[in-house]
């Protein structure tokens, strides 16, 4: 089986500090892959076969190679911050360029959950998100995925796109020796022009803002009956009752 393991090195949204005027301070953030990306690489190794790392933008191009990928393909002029539709279109073109890919494992379920489904649509392949485990069977794959209320076990045929979620963080990142060896593996650099796609964003973010907050009101009273009466009075004053 030939798998493309998609990873993205970008700033963790949790590290952004958003001021009241909508500006975002990324000073405390550094480029990193998500835990979902790590789990995708782990599943690719478990399945075996040929594994190709696929990423966009800049960053540590040896990230996937250090976790088992035989080579890495990067679309250098694509922005990790691009909207989901643009990202999916670029990745789909790259996967077609690579050729003969049976399975795409993409670990963006946490940071960019729309990409796996849009990527599947662009390729015309089966796509599932929220995947915990993947195993080969005689006719294709058996996957376990999490929904809001249960865990499902589903059999699917390939080719397919699977959005992977991690249940824990990467416990033992590759050591220095593994990283240095990974840097010797092949890297193919492509541009959006090479793929015949437009890297311009379809959705442009105009800014950020904190949500409006409502002033909290403490309801007090000398007795429980008085507290209830004061609560009713406050609700009536606000027009709720």
Coordinates of N, CA and C in Angstrom, one line a residue:
X1 N 0.8 -1.2 0.0 CA 0.0 0.0 0.0 C 0.9 1.2 0.0
X2 N 0.5 2.2 -0.8 CA 1.2 3.5 -0.9 C 0.4 4.6 -0.2
X3 N 1.0 5.1 0.9 CA 0.3 6.1 1.7 C 0.9 7.5 1.6
X4 N 0.1 8.5 1.6 CA 0.6 9.9 1.7 C 0.2 10.4 3.1
X5 N 1.2 10.7 3.9 CA 1.0 11.2 5.3 C 1.1 12.7 5.3
X6 N 0.0 13.4 5.4 CA 0.0 14.9 5.3 C 0.3 15.4 6.7
X7 N 1.2 16.4 6.8 CA 1.5 17.0 8.1 C 1.6 18.5 7.8
X8 N 1.4 19.3 8.8 CA 1.5 20.8 8.6 C 2.2 21.4 9.9
X9 N 3.2 22.1 9.6 CA 3.9 22.8 10.7 C 3.4 24.2 10.7
X10 N 2.8 24.6 11.8 CA 2.2 25.9 11.9 C 2.2 26.3 13.4
X11 N 1.7 27.5 13.6 CA 1.7 28.0 15.0 C 0.4 27.5 15.7
X12 N 0.6 27.0 16.9 CA -0.6 26.4 17.6 C -1.6 27.5 18.0
X13 N -2.8 27.4 17.5 CA -3.8 28.4 17.8 C -4.0 28.7 19.3
X14 N -3.7 27.7 20.2 CA -3.8 28.0 21.6 C -2.8 29.0 22.1
X15 N -1.7 29.2 21.3 CA -0.6 30.1 21.8 C -0.9 31.5 21.4
X16 N -1.9 31.8 20.6 CA -2.3 33.2 20.2 C -2.9 33.9 21.3
X17 N -2.4 35.2 21.5 CA -3.0 36.0 22.6 C -3.8 37.1 21.8
X18 N -5.1 37.1 21.9 CA -5.9 38.1 21.2 C -6.3 39.2 22.1
X19 N -5.9 40.4 21.6 CA -6.2 41.6 22.4 C -7.7 42.1 22.2
X20 N -8.2 43.0 23.0 CA -9.5 43.5 22.8 C -9.8 44.2 21.5
X21 N -8.7 44.7 20.9 CA -8.9 45.4 19.6 C -8.9 44.4 18.4
X22 N -8.7 43.1 18.7 CA -8.8 42.1 17.6 C -7.4 41.7 17.1
X23 N -6.3 42.3 17.5 CA -5.0 41.9 17.1 C -4.5 40.7 17.8
X24 N -3.8 39.8 17.1 CA -3.3 38.6 17.6 C -1.8 38.6 17.8
X25 N -1.3 38.3 19.0 CA 0.1 38.3 19.3 C 0.6 36.8 19.3
X26 N 1.5 36.5 18.3 CA 2.0 35.1 18.2 C 3.4 35.0 18.7
X27 N 3.8 36.0 19.5 CA 5.2 36.0 20.0 C 5.7 34.8 20.8
X28 N 4.8 34.1 21.5 CA 5.1 33.0 22.3 C 4.9 31.7 21.5
X29 N 4.6 31.7 20.2 CA 4.3 30.5 19.5 C 5.5 30.2 18.5
X30 N 5.7 28.9 18.3 CA 6.7 28.4 17.4 C 6.1 27.4 16.4
X31 N 6.7 27.1 15.3 CA 6.1 26.2 14.3 C 6.2 24.8 14.9
X32 N 5.1 24.1 14.8 CA 5.0 22.7 15.3 C 3.9 21.9 14.6
X33 N 4.1 20.6 14.6 CA 3.0 19.8 14.1 C 2.0 19.4 15.2
X34 N 0.8 19.1 14.9 CA -0.2 18.8 16.0 C 0.0 17.3 16.4
X35 N -0.6 17.0 17.5 CA -0.6 15.6 18.0 C -1.3 14.7 17.0
X36 N -2.3 15.2 16.3 CA -3.0 14.4 15.3 C -2.0 14.1 14.1
X37 N -1.1 15.0 13.8 CA -0.1 14.6 12.8 C 0.8 13.5 13.2
X38 N 1.2 13.5 14.4 CA 2.0 12.4 15.0 C 1.2 11.1 14.9
X39 N 0.0 11.1 15.2 CA -0.8 9.8 15.2 C -1.0 9.3 13.8
X40 N -1.1 10.3 12.8 CA -1.2 9.9 11.4 C 0.1 9.2 11.0
X41 N 1.3 9.7 11.4 CA 2.5 9.1 11.0 C 2.7 7.7 11.7
X42 N 2.1 7.6 12.9 CA 2.2 6.3 13.6 C 1.4 5.2 12.9
X43 N 0.2 5.6 12.4 CA -0.7 4.7 11.7 C -0.1 4.3 10.4
X44 N 0.6 5.3 9.7 CA 1.2 4.9 8.4 C 2.3 3.9 8.6
X45 N 3.1 4.0 9.7 CA 4.1 3.0 10.0 C 3.5 1.6 10.3
X46 N 2.4 1.6 11.0 CA 1.7 0.4 11.4 C 1.2 -0.4 10.2
X47 N 0.7 0.4 9.2 CA 0.2 -0.2 8.0 C 1.3 -0.8 7.1
X48 N 2.5 -0.2 7.1 CA 3.6 -0.6 6.3 C 3.4 -0.1 4.9
X49 N 4.2 -0.6 4.0 CA 4.2 -0.2 2.6 C 5.0 1.1 2.4
X50 N 4.8 1.8 1.3 CA 5.6 3.0 1.0 C 4.8 4.2 1.6
X51 N 5.6 5.0 2.4 CA 5.0 6.2 3.0 C 5.7 7.4 2.5
X52 N 4.9 8.4 2.1 CA 5.4 9.6 1.6 C 4.9 10.8 2.4
X53 N 5.8 11.6 3.0 CA 5.3 12.8 3.7 C 4.9 13.9 2.8
X54 N 3.9 14.6 3.1 CA 3.4 15.7 2.2 C 3.0 16.9 3.1
X55 N 3.6 18.0 2.8 CA 3.4 19.2 3.6 C 3.3 20.4 2.7
X56 N 3.0 21.5 3.3 CA 2.9 22.8 2.6 C 3.7 23.9 3.4
X57 N 4.2 24.9 2.7 CA 4.9 26.0 3.4 C 6.3 25.6 3.8
X58 N 6.7 26.2 4.9 CA 8.1 26.0 5.4 C 8.1 25.3 6.7
X59 N 9.3 25.1 7.2 CA 9.4 24.4 8.5 C 10.3 23.2 8.4
X60 N 10.3 22.3 9.3 CA 11.2 21.2 9.4 C 10.7 20.1 8.4
X61 N 11.3 20.1 7.2 CA 10.9 19.1 6.2 C 11.3 17.7 6.5
X62 N 12.1 17.5 7.5 CA 12.5 16.2 7.9 C 11.5 15.6 9.0
X63 N 10.4 16.3 9.3 CA 9.5 15.9 10.4 C 9.0 14.5 10.0
X64 N 8.4 14.3 8.8 CA 7.8 13.0 8.5 C 8.9 11.9 8.3
X65 N 10.0 12.3 7.7 CA 11.1 11.4 7.4 C 11.6 10.8 8.7
X66 N 11.7 11.6 9.7 CA 12.1 11.1 11.0 C 11.2 10.2 11.7
X67 N 9.9 10.1 11.1 CA 8.9 9.3 11.7 C 8.5 8.2 10.7
X68 N 9.4 7.9 9.8 CA 9.2 6.7 9.0 C 8.9 6.9 7.5
X69 N 8.7 8.2 7.0 CA 8.4 8.4 5.6 C 9.7 8.2 4.8
X70 N 9.5 7.6 3.6 CA 10.7 7.3 2.8 C 11.2 8.6 2.1
X71 N 10.3 9.5 1.8 CA 10.6 10.8 1.2 C 9.5 11.8 1.5
X72 N 9.8 13.1 1.2 CA 8.9 14.1 1.6 C 8.6 15.0 0.3
X73 N 7.4 15.4 0.1 CA 7.0 16.3 -0.9 C 6.5 17.6 -0.3
X74 N 6.9 18.7 -0.7 CA 6.5 20.0 -0.1 C 6.1 21.0 -1.2
X75 N 4.9 21.6 -1.0 CA 4.5 22.7 -1.9 C 4.9 24.0 -1.2
X76 N 6.0 24.5 -1.7 CA 6.7 25.5 -0.9 C 6.0 26.9 -0.9
X77 N 5.2 27.2 -1.9 CA 4.6 28.5 -1.9 C 3.2 28.5 -1.3
X78 N 2.7 27.4 -0.8 CA 1.4 27.3 -0.2 C 1.5 27.7 1.3
X79 N 0.5 28.5 1.8 CA 0.6 29.0 3.2 C -0.2 28.1 4.1
X80 N 0.4 27.7 5.2 CA -0.3 26.9 6.2 C -1.5 27.5 6.8
X81 N -1.6 28.9 6.7 CA -2.7 29.6 7.2 C -3.8 29.7 6.2
X82 N -3.7 29.2 5.0 CA -4.7 29.3 4.0 C -6.0 28.7 4.4
X83 N -7.1 29.1 3.8 CA -8.4 28.5 4.2 C -8.5 27.0 3.8
X84 N -9.4 26.3 4.4 CA -9.5 24.8 4.2 C -9.7 24.5 2.7
X85 N -10.5 25.2 2.0 CA -10.8 24.9 0.6 C -9.5 25.0 -0.3
X86 N -8.8 26.1 -0.1 CA -7.5 26.3 -0.8 C -6.5 25.2 -0.5
X87 N -6.4 24.9 0.8 CA -5.4 23.8 1.3 C -5.8 22.5 0.6
X88 N -7.1 22.2 0.7 CA -7.5 20.9 0.1 C -7.3 20.8 -1.4
X89 N -7.5 21.9 -2.1 CA -7.2 21.9 -3.6 C -5.8 21.7 -3.9
X90 N -4.9 22.3 -3.1 CA -3.4 22.2 -3.3 C -3.0 20.7 -3.0
X91 N -3.4 20.2 -1.9 CA -3.1 18.8 -1.5 C -3.6 17.8 -2.5
X92 N -4.8 18.0 -3.0 CA -5.3 17.1 -4.0 C -4.5 17.1 -5.3
X93 N -4.1 18.2 -5.7 CA -3.2 18.3 -6.9 C -1.9 17.6 -6.6
X94 N -1.3 17.8 -5.4 CA 0.0 17.2 -5.1 C -0.2 15.7 -5.1
X95 N -1.3 15.2 -4.5 CA -1.5 13.7 -4.5 C -1.6 13.1 -5.9
X96 N -2.3 13.8 -6.8 CA -2.4 13.4 -8.1 C -1.0 13.4 -8.8
X97 N -0.2 14.4 -8.5 CA 1.2 14.5 -9.0 C 2.0 13.3 -8.5
X98 N 1.9 13.0 -7.3 CA 2.7 11.8 -6.7 C 2.3 10.6 -7.4
X99 N 1.0 10.3 -7.6 CA 0.5 9.2 -8.4 C 0.4 7.9 -7.6
X100 N -0.6 7.1 -7.9 CA -0.7 5.7 -7.4 C -0.8 5.7 -5.9
X101 N -1.4 6.8 -5.3 CA -1.6 6.8 -3.8 C -2.9 6.0 -3.5
X102 N -2.8 5.1 -2.5 CA -3.9 4.3 -2.1 C -4.6 5.0 -0.9
X103 N -3.9 5.6 0.0 CA -4.4 6.1 1.2 C -3.8 7.4 1.6
X104 N -4.6 8.4 2.0 CA -4.1 9.7 2.5 C -4.5 9.7 4.0
X105 N -3.5 9.9 4.8 CA -3.6 10.0 6.3 C -3.3 11.5 6.6
X106 N -4.3 12.2 7.1 CA -4.1 13.6 7.4 C -4.4 13.9 8.8
X107 N -3.5 14.4 9.5 CA -3.7 14.7 11.0 C -4.1 16.1 11.3
X108 N -5.1 16.6 10.6 CA -5.5 17.9 10.9 C -6.9 18.0 11.5
X109 N -7.3 16.9 12.1 CA -8.7 16.9 12.7 C -8.9 18.0 13.8
X110 N -7.9 18.3 14.5 CA -8.0 19.2 15.7 C -7.9 20.7 15.2
X111 N -6.9 21.0 14.4 CA -6.7 22.4 14.1 C -7.4 22.8 12.8
X112 N -7.7 21.9 11.9 CA -8.4 22.3 10.7 C -9.3 21.2 10.2
X113 N -10.4 21.0 10.9 CA -11.2 19.7 10.7 C -11.9 19.6 9.4
X114 N -12.0 20.7 8.6 CA -12.7 20.6 7.3 C -11.8 20.1 6.2
X115 N -10.5 20.1 6.4 CA -9.6 19.8 5.3 C -9.7 18.3 4.8
X116 N -9.8 17.3 5.8 CA -9.9 15.9 5.3 C -11.1 15.7 4.4
X117 N -12.3 16.2 4.8 CA -13.5 16.0 4.0 C -13.4 16.7 2.7
X118 N -12.9 17.9 2.7 CA -12.8 18.7 1.4 C -11.8 18.0 0.5
X119 N -10.7 17.5 1.1 CA -9.7 16.8 0.3 C -10.3 15.5 -0.4
X120 N -11.1 14.8 0.4 CA -11.7 13.6 -0.2 C -12.7 14.0 -1.3
X121 N -13.4 15.1 -1.2 CA -14.3 15.6 -2.2 C -13.5 16.0 -3.5
X122 N -12.4 16.7 -3.3 CA -11.5 17.1 -4.4 C -11.0 15.9 -5.2
X123 N -10.7 14.8 -4.5 CA -10.1 13.6 -5.1 C -11.2 12.7 -5.6
X124 N -12.4 12.9 -5.1 CA -13.5 11.9 -5.4 C -13.4 10.6 -4.7
X125 N -12.7 10.6 -3.5 CA -12.5 9.4 -2.7 C -13.4 9.4 -1.5
X126 N -13.5 8.2 -0.9 CA -14.1 8.1 0.4 C -13.3 8.9 1.4
X127 N -14.0 9.6 2.3 CA -13.3 10.3 3.3 C -14.0 10.2 4.6
X128 N -13.3 10.0 5.7 CA -13.8 9.9 7.0 C -13.0 10.7 8.0
X129 N -13.6 11.3 9.0 CA -12.8 12.0 10.0 C -13.0 11.4 11.3
X130 N -12.2 11.8 12.3 CA -12.3 11.3 13.7 C -11.8 9.9 13.8
X131 N -10.8 9.5 13.0 CA -10.3 8.2 13.0 C -9.3 7.9 14.1
X132 N -9.5 6.8 14.8 CA -8.6 6.5 15.9 C -7.6 5.4 15.5
X133 N -8.1 4.4 14.8 CA -7.2 3.2 14.4 C -7.5 2.8 13.0
X134 N -6.5 2.3 12.3 CA -6.7 1.8 10.9 C -6.0 0.4 10.8
X135 N -6.7 -0.6 10.2 CA -6.1 -1.9 10.0 C -6.5 -2.4 8.6
X136 N -5.6 -3.1 8.0 CA -5.9 -3.7 6.7 C -6.7 -4.9 6.8
X137 N -7.6 -5.1 5.9 CA -8.3 -6.4 5.8 C -8.2 -6.9 4.4
X138 N -8.9 -8.0 4.1 CA -8.8 -8.7 2.8 C -9.3 -7.8 1.6
X139 N -10.3 -7.0 1.9 CA -10.9 -6.2 0.9 C -10.5 -4.7 0.9
X140 N -9.9 -4.3 2.0 CA -9.5 -2.8 2.1 C -9.0 -2.5 3.5
X141 N -9.8 -1.7 4.2 CA -9.4 -1.2 5.5 C -10.5 -1.3 6.5
X142 N -10.2 -1.6 7.7 CA -11.1 -1.5 8.8 C -10.7 -0.3 9.7
X143 N -11.6 0.6 9.9 CA -11.2 1.8 10.7 C -12.1 2.0 11.9
X144 N -11.6 2.5 12.9 CA -12.3 2.8 14.1 C -12.4 4.3 14.3
X145 N -13.6 4.9 14.4 CA -13.7 6.3 14.5 C -14.6 6.7 15.7
X146 N -14.4 7.9 16.2 CA -15.1 8.4 17.3 C -16.2 9.4 16.9
X147 N -17.4 9.2 17.4 CA -18.5 10.1 17.1 C -18.8 10.8 18.5
X148 N -19.8 11.6 18.5 CA -20.2 12.3 19.7 C -20.6 11.4 20.8
X149 N -21.3 10.2 20.4 CA -21.9 9.4 21.4 C -21.3 8.0 21.4
X150 N -20.4 7.6 20.4 CA -19.9 6.2 20.4 C -18.7 6.1 19.6
X151 N -18.1 4.9 19.5 CA -17.0 4.6 18.6 C -17.6 3.6 17.6
X152 N -17.3 3.8 16.3 CA -17.7 3.0 15.2 C -16.6 2.2 14.6
X153 N -16.9 1.0 14.1 CA -15.9 0.3 13.3 C -16.5 0.1 11.9
X154 N -15.7 0.6 11.0 CA -16.3 0.7 9.6 C -15.3 0.0 8.6
X155 N -15.8 -0.7 7.7 CA -14.9 -1.3 6.6 C -15.1 -0.4 5.4
X156 N -13.9 0.0 4.8 CA -14.0 0.9 3.6 C -13.0 0.3 2.6
X157 N -13.2 0.7 1.3 CA -12.3 0.4 0.2 C -11.3 1.5 0.0
X158 N -10.2 1.3 -0.6 CA -9.3 2.3 -1.0 C -9.5 2.6 -2.5
X159 N -9.1 3.8 -2.9 CA -8.4 4.9 -2.2 C -9.4 5.6 -1.2
X160 N -8.8 6.2 -0.2 CA -9.6 6.9 0.8 C -8.7 8.0 1.5
X161 N -9.4 8.9 2.1 CA -8.8 10.0 2.9 C -9.3 9.8 4.3
X162 N -8.4 9.7 5.3 CA -8.7 9.5 6.6 C -8.2 10.7 7.5
X163 N -9.1 11.4 8.2 CA -8.7 12.4 9.1 C -8.4 11.8 10.5
X164 N -7.2 11.8 11.0 CA -6.8 11.1 12.2 C -6.9 12.0 13.4
X165 N -7.3 11.5 14.5 CA -7.3 12.2 15.8 C -6.4 11.4 16.8
X166 N -5.7 12.1 17.6 CA -4.8 11.5 18.6 C -5.5 11.4 19.9
X167 N -5.2 10.4 20.6 CA -5.7 10.2 22.0 C -4.7 10.7 23.0
X168 N -3.5 10.9 22.6 CA -2.4 11.4 23.5 C -1.3 12.1 22.7
X169 N -0.5 12.8 23.4 CA 0.6 13.5 22.8 C 1.7 12.5 22.4
X170 N 2.6 12.9 21.5 CA 3.8 12.1 21.2 C 4.7 11.9 22.4
X171 N 4.9 10.7 22.9 CA 5.6 10.5 24.1 C 7.1 10.6 23.9
X172 N 7.6 10.0 22.7 CA 9.1 10.0 22.5 C 9.4 10.5 21.1
X173 N 9.6 11.8 21.0 CA 10.0 12.3 19.7 C 11.3 11.7 19.2
X174 N 11.5 11.7 17.8 CA 12.8 11.2 17.3 C 14.0 11.9 17.9
X175 N 15.0 11.2 18.2 CA 16.3 11.7 18.7 C 17.1 12.4 17.6
X176 N 18.2 13.0 18.1 CA 19.1 13.7 17.1 C 19.6 12.9 16.0
X177 N 20.0 11.6 16.3 CA 20.5 10.7 15.3 C 19.4 10.4 14.2
X178 N 18.2 10.2 14.7 CA 17.1 9.9 13.7 C 16.8 11.2 12.8
X179 N 16.8 12.3 13.4 CA 16.6 13.6 12.7 C 17.7 13.8 11.6
X180 N 18.9 13.6 12.0 CA 20.0 13.8 11.1 C 20.0 12.8 9.9
X181 N 19.6 11.5 10.2 CA 19.4 10.6 9.2 C 18.2 10.9 8.3
X182 N 17.2 11.5 8.9 CA 16.0 11.8 8.1 C 16.3 13.0 7.1
X183 N 17.2 13.9 7.5 CA 17.6 15.0 6.6 C 18.3 14.5 5.3
X184 N 18.7 13.2 5.3 CA 19.4 12.7 4.1 C 18.4 12.1 3.1
X185 N 17.1 11.9 3.6 CA 16.1 11.3 2.7 C 15.7 12.3 1.6
X186 N 15.2 11.9 0.5 CA 14.8 12.8 -0.6 C 13.7 13.7 -0.3
X187 N 13.8 14.9 -0.7 CA 12.8 16.0 -0.6 C 12.5 16.5 -2.0
X188 N 11.2 16.5 -2.4 CA 10.8 17.1 -3.7 C 10.0 18.4 -3.4
X189 N 10.5 19.5 -3.9 CA 9.9 20.8 -3.7 C 9.1 21.1 -5.0
X190 N 7.8 21.4 -4.8 CA 6.9 21.8 -5.9 C 6.3 23.2 -5.5
X191 N 5.8 23.8 -6.5 CA 5.0 25.1 -6.3 C 3.6 24.9 -6.8
X192 N 2.8 25.8 -6.5 CA 1.4 25.7 -7.0 C 1.3 25.8 -8.5
X193 N 2.3 26.5 -9.1 CA 2.3 26.6 -10.6 C 2.6 25.2 -11.2
X194 N 3.5 24.5 -10.5 CA 3.9 23.1 -11.0 C 2.6 22.2 -10.9
X195 N 1.7 22.5 -10.0 CA 0.6 21.6 -9.8 C -0.6 22.2 -10.6
X196 N -0.5 23.4 -11.2 CA -1.6 24.0 -11.9 C -2.8 24.4 -11.1
X197 N -2.5 24.9 -9.9 CA -3.5 25.3 -9.0 C -3.2 26.7 -8.5
X198 N -4.2 27.5 -8.1 CA -4.1 28.8 -7.6 C -4.0 28.8 -6.0
X199 N -2.8 29.2 -5.5 CA -2.6 29.2 -4.1 C -3.3 30.4 -3.4
X200 N -3.9 31.3 -4.1 CA -4.6 32.4 -3.5 C -5.7 32.0 -2.6
X201 N -5.9 32.6 -1.4 CA -6.9 32.2 -0.5 C -8.3 32.6 -1.0
X202 N -9.2 31.7 -0.9 CA -10.6 32.0 -1.2 C -11.3 32.7 -0.1
X203 N -10.8 32.6 1.1 CA -11.4 33.2 2.3 C -10.3 34.1 2.9
X204 N -10.6 35.4 3.2 CA -9.6 36.2 3.7 C -10.0 36.7 5.1
X205 N -9.2 36.4 6.1 CA -9.6 36.9 7.5 C -9.2 38.4 7.7
X206 N -10.2 39.1 8.1 CA -10.0 40.6 8.3 C -9.6 41.0 9.7
X207 N -9.6 40.0 10.6 CA -9.2 40.4 11.9 C -9.7 39.4 12.9
X208 N -9.4 39.6 14.2 CA -9.9 38.8 15.3 C -10.5 39.7 16.3
X209 N -11.4 39.1 17.1 CA -12.0 39.9 18.2 C -12.5 39.0 19.3
X210 N -12.3 39.4 20.5 CA -12.9 38.6 21.6 C -14.4 38.8 21.6
X211 N -15.1 37.7 22.0 CA -16.6 37.8 22.0 C -17.0 38.8 23.1
X212 N -18.2 39.4 22.8 CA -18.7 40.3 23.8 C -19.1 39.5 25.1
X213 N -18.8 40.1 26.2 CA -19.1 39.5 27.5 C -20.3 40.2 28.2
X214 N -21.1 39.5 28.9 CA -22.2 40.0 29.6 C -21.8 40.2 31.1
X215 N -22.1 41.3 31.6 CA -21.8 41.5 33.0 C -22.6 40.6 33.9
X216 N -21.9 39.9 34.8 CA -22.5 39.0 35.7 C -23.2 39.7 36.9
X217 N -24.3 39.2 37.3 CA -25.1 39.8 38.4 C -25.2 38.8 39.5
X218 N -24.8 39.2 40.7 CA -25.0 38.3 41.9 C -26.3 38.5 42.6
X219 N -27.1 37.5 42.7 CA -28.4 37.6 43.4 C -28.2 37.1 44.8
X220 N -28.5 38.1 45.8 CA -28.4 37.8 47.2 C -29.7 38.0 47.9
X221 N -29.8 37.6 49.1 CA -31.0 37.8 49.9 C -30.8 37.2 51.3
X222 N -31.6 37.7 52.3 CA -31.4 37.3 53.6 C -32.0 35.9 53.8
X223 N -33.0 35.5 53.1 CA -33.5 34.2 53.1 C -33.6 33.6 51.7
X224 N -33.9 32.3 51.6 CA -34.0 31.7 50.3 C -35.2 32.2 49.6
X225 N -36.3 32.5 50.3 CA -37.4 33.1 49.6 C -37.1 34.5 49.1
X226 N -36.3 35.3 49.8 CA -35.9 36.6 49.3 C -35.0 36.5 48.1
X227 N -34.1 35.5 48.1 CA -33.2 35.3 46.9 C -34.0 35.0 45.7
X228 N -35.1 34.1 45.9 CA -35.9 33.8 44.7 C -36.7 35.0 44.2
X229 N -37.2 35.8 45.2 CA -37.9 37.0 44.8 C -37.0 38.0 44.1
X230 N -35.7 38.1 44.6 CA -34.8 39.0 43.9 C -34.4 38.5 42.5
X231 N -34.3 37.2 42.3 CA -34.1 36.6 41.0 C -35.2 36.9 40.1
X232 N -36.4 36.7 40.5 CA -37.6 37.0 39.6 C -37.6 38.5 39.3
X233 N -37.3 39.4 40.2 CA -37.3 40.8 40.0 C -36.2 41.2 38.9
X234 N -35.0 40.6 39.0 CA -34.0 40.8 38.1 C -34.3 40.3 36.7
X235 N -34.9 39.1 36.6 CA -35.3 38.6 35.3 C -36.4 39.5 34.7
X236 N -37.3 40.0 35.5 CA -38.4 40.8 35.0 C -37.8 42.1 34.5
X237 N -36.8 42.7 35.2 CA -36.2 43.9 34.8 C -35.5 43.8 33.5
X238 N -34.9 42.6 33.2 CA -34.2 42.3 32.0 C -35.1 42.0 30.8
X239 N -36.4 41.9 31.1 CA -37.4 41.5 30.1 C -37.5 40.1 29.8
X240 N -36.9 39.2 30.6 CA -36.9 37.8 30.4 C -38.3 37.3 30.8
X241 N -38.9 37.8 31.8 CA -40.2 37.4 32.3 C -41.2 38.5 32.1

